[in-house]
PDB file of C-alpha atoms in Angstrom:
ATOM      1  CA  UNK A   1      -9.322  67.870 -82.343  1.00 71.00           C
ATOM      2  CA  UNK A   2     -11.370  65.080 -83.684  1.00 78.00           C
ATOM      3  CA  UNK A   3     -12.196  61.547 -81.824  1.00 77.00           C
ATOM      4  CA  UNK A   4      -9.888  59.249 -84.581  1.00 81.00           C
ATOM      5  CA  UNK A   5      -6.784  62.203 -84.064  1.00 81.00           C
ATOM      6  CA  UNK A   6      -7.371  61.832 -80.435  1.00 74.00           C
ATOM      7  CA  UNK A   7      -7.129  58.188 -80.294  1.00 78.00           C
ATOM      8  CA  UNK A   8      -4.529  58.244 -82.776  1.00 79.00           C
ATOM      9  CA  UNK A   9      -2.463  60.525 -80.019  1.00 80.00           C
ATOM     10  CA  UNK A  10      -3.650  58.187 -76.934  1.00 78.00           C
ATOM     11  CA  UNK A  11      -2.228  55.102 -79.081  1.00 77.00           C
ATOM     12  CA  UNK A  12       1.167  56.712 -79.784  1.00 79.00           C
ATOM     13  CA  UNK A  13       1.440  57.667 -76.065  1.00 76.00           C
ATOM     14  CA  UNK A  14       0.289  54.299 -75.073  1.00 72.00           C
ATOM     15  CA  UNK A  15       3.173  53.031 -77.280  1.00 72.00           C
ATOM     16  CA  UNK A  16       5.921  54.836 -75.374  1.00 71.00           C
ATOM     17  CA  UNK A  17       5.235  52.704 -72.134  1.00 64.00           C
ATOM     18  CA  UNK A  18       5.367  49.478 -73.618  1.00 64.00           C
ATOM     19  CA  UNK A  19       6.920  46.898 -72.214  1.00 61.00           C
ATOM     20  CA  UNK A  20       7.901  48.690 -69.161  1.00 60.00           C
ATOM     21  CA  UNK A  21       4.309  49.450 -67.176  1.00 55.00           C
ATOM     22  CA  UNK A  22       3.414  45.602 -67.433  1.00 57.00           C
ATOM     23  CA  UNK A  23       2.397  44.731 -63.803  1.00 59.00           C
ATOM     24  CA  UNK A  24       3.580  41.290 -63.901  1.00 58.00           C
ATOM     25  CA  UNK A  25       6.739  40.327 -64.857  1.00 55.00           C
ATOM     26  CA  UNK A  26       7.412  38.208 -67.814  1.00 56.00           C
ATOM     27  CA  UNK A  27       8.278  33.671 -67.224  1.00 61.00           C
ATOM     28  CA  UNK A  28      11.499  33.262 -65.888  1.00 69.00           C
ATOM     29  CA  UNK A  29      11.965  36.756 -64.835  1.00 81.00           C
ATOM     30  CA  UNK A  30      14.630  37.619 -62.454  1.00 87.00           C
ATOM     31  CA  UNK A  31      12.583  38.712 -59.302  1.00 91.00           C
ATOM     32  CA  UNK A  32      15.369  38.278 -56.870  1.00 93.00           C
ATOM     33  CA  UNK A  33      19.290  39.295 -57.595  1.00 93.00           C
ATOM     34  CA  UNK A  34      21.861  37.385 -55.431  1.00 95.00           C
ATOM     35  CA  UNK A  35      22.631  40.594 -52.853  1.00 96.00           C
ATOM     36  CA  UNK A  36      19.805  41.800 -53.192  1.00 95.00           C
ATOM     37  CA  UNK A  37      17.801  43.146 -49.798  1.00 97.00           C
ATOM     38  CA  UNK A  38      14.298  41.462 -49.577  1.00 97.00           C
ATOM     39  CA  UNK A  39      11.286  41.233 -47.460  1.00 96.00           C
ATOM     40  CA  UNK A  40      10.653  38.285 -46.595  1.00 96.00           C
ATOM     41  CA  UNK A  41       7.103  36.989 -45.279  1.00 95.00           C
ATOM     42  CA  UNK A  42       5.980  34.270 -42.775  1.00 92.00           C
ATOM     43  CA  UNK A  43       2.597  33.321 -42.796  1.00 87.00           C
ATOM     44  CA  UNK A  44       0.211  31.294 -40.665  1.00 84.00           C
ATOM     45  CA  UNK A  45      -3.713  30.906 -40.517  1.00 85.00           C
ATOM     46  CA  UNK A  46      -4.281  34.467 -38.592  1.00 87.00           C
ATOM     47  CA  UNK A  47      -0.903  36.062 -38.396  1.00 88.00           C
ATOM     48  CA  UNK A  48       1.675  37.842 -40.857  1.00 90.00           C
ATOM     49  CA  UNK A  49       5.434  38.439 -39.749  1.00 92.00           C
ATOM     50  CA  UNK A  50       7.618  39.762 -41.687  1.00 93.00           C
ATOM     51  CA  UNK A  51      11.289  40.666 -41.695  1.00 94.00           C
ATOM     52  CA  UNK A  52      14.389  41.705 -44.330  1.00 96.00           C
ATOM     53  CA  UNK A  53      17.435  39.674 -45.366  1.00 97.00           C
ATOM     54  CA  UNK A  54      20.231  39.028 -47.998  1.00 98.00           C
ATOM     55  CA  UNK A  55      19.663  36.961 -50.478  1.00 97.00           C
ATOM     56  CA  UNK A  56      22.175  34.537 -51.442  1.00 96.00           C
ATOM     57  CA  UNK A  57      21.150  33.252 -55.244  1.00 94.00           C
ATOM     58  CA  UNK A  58      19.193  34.977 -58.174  1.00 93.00           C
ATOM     59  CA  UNK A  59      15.699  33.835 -58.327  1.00 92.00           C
ATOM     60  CA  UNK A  60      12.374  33.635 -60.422  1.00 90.00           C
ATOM     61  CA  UNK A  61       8.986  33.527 -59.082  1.00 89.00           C
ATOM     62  CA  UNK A  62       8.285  30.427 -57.366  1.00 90.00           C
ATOM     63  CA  UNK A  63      12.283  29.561 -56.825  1.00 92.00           C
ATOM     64  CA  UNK A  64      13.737  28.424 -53.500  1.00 93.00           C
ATOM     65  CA  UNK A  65      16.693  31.071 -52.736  1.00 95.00           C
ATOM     66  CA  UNK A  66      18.993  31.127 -49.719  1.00 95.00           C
ATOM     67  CA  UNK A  67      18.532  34.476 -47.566  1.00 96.00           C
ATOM     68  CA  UNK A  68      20.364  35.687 -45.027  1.00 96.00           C
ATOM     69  CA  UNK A  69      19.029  37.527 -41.412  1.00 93.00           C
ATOM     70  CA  UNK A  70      20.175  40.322 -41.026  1.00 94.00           C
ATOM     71  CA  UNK A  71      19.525  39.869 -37.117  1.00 92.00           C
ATOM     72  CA  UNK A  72      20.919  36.059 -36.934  1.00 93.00           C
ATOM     73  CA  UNK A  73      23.116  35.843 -39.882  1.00 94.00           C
ATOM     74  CA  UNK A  74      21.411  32.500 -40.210  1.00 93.00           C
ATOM     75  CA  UNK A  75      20.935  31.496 -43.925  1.00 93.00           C
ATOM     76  CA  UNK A  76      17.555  29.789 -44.934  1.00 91.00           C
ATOM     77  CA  UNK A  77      15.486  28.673 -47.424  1.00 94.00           C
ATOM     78  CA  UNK A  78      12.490  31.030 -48.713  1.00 95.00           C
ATOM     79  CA  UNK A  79      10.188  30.874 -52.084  1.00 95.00           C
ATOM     80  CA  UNK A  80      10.141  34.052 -54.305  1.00 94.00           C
ATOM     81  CA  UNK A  81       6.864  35.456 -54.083  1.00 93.00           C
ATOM     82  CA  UNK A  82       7.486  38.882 -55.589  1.00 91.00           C
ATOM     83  CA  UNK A  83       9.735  41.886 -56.835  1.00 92.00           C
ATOM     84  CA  UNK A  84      12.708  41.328 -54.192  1.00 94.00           C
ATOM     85  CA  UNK A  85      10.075  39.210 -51.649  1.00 96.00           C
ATOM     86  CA  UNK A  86      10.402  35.539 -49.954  1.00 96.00           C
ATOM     87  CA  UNK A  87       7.950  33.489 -47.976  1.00 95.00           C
ATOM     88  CA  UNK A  88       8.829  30.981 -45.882  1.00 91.00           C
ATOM     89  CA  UNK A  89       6.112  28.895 -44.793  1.00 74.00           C
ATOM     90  CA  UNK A  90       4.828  28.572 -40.283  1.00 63.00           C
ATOM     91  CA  UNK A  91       2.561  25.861 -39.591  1.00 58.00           C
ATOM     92  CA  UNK A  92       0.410  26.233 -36.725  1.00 55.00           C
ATOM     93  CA  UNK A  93      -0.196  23.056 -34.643  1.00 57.00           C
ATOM     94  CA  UNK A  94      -2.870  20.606 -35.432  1.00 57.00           C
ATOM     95  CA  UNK A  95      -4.494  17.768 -34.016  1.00 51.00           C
ATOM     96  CA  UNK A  96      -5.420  14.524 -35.470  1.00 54.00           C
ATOM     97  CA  UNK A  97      -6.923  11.873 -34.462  1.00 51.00           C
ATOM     98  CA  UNK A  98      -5.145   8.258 -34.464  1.00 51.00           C
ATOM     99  CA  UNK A  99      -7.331   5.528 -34.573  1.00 51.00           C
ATOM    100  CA  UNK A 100      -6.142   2.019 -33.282  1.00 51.00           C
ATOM    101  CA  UNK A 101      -6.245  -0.351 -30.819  1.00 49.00           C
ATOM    102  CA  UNK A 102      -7.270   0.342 -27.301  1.00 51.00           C
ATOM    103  CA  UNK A 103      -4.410   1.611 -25.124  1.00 48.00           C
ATOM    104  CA  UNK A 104      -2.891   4.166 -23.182  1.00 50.00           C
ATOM    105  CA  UNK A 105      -3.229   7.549 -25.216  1.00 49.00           C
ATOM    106  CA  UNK A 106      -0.371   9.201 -25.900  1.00 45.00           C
ATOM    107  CA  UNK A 107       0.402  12.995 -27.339  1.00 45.00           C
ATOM    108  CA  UNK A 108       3.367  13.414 -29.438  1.00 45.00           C
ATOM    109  CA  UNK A 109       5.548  16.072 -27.561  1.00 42.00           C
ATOM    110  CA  UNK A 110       6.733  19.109 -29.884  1.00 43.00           C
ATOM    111  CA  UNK A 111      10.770  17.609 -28.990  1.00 43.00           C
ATOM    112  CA  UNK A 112      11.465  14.952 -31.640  1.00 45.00           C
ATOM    113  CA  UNK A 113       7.825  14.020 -31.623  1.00 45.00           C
ATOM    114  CA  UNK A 114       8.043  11.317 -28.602  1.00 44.00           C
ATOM    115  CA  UNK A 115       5.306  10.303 -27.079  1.00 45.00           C
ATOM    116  CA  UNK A 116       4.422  11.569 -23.933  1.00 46.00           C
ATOM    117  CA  UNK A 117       1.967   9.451 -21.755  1.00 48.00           C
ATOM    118  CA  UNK A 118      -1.516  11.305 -20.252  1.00 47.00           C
ATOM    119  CA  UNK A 119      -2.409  10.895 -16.965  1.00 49.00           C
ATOM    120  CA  UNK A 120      -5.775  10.998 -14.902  1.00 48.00           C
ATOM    121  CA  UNK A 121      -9.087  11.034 -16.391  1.00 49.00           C
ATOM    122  CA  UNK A 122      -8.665  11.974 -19.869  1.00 49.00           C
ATOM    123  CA  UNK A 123      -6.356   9.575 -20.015  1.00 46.00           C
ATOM    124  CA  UNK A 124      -8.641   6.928 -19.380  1.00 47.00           C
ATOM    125  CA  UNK A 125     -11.818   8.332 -21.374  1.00 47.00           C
ATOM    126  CA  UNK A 126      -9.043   8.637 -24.500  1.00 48.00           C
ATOM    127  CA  UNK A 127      -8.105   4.752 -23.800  1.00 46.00           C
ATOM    128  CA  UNK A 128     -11.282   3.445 -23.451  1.00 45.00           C
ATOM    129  CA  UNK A 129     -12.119   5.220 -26.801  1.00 45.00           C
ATOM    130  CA  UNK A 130      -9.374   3.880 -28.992  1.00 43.00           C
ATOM    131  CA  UNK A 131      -7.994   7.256 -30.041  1.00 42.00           C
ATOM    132  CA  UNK A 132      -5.268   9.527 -29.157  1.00 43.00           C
ATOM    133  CA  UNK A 133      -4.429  13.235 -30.361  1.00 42.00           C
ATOM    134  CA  UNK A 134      -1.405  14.105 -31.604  1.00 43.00           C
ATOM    135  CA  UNK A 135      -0.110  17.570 -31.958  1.00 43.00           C
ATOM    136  CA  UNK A 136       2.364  18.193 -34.648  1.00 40.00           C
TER     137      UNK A 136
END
């Protein structure tokens, strides 16, 4: 068998596959069917968790569907990431600095965000300094 016959032969078998060995799906692809059983993914600097659920609506890439737990029954929000995969998204805590007037410091508890007052000696060093840290 010559080289052009040979490529002629790959060609025609390449043909055949067309359309369906694509690794990424076309725009506006379906990704996620309503009923469906996906994985859904929670990530944070350092850690992974994942977990499966219903989902509750269709859904392209980048569309915000409703899932359901399958441990809670507790419908949320999650973005389609993948073939029949969420992610919802876990902060971890920061800190920032607030700069203002001198004062007591204060940290912003993680109920509601109310401020909590500090006591004893970093309390002081923080007042004298102007600025508090607030975890969120």
């Amino acid at each position: 068998m010559s080289d052009a016959e040979f490529m002629r032969l790959a060609l025609r078998l390449a043909r055949r596959g067309l359309g369906r060995t694509s690794p990424n799906p076309m725009v506006g692809a379906l990704l996620v069917r309503r009923g469906d059983v996906v994985t859904v993914y929670a990530r944070s600097p350092g850690i992974q968790v994942r977990t499966t659920a219903r989902a509750k609506d269709d859904g392209a890439e980048d569309d915000l569907i409703a899932v359901e737990s399958f441990q809670t029954r507790k419908v949320f929000l999650a973005r389609v990431c993948g073939v029949r995969e969420a992610e919802v998204f876990a902060q971890a805590p920061r800190v920032e600095a607030e700069i203002g007037a001198p004062g007591p410091a204060t940290t912003a508890g993680r109920s509601g965000n109310r401020p909590t007052p500090l006591t004893g000696p970093d309390a002081a060093r923080r007042g004298q300094a102007g600025a508090a840290s607030a975890v969120r």
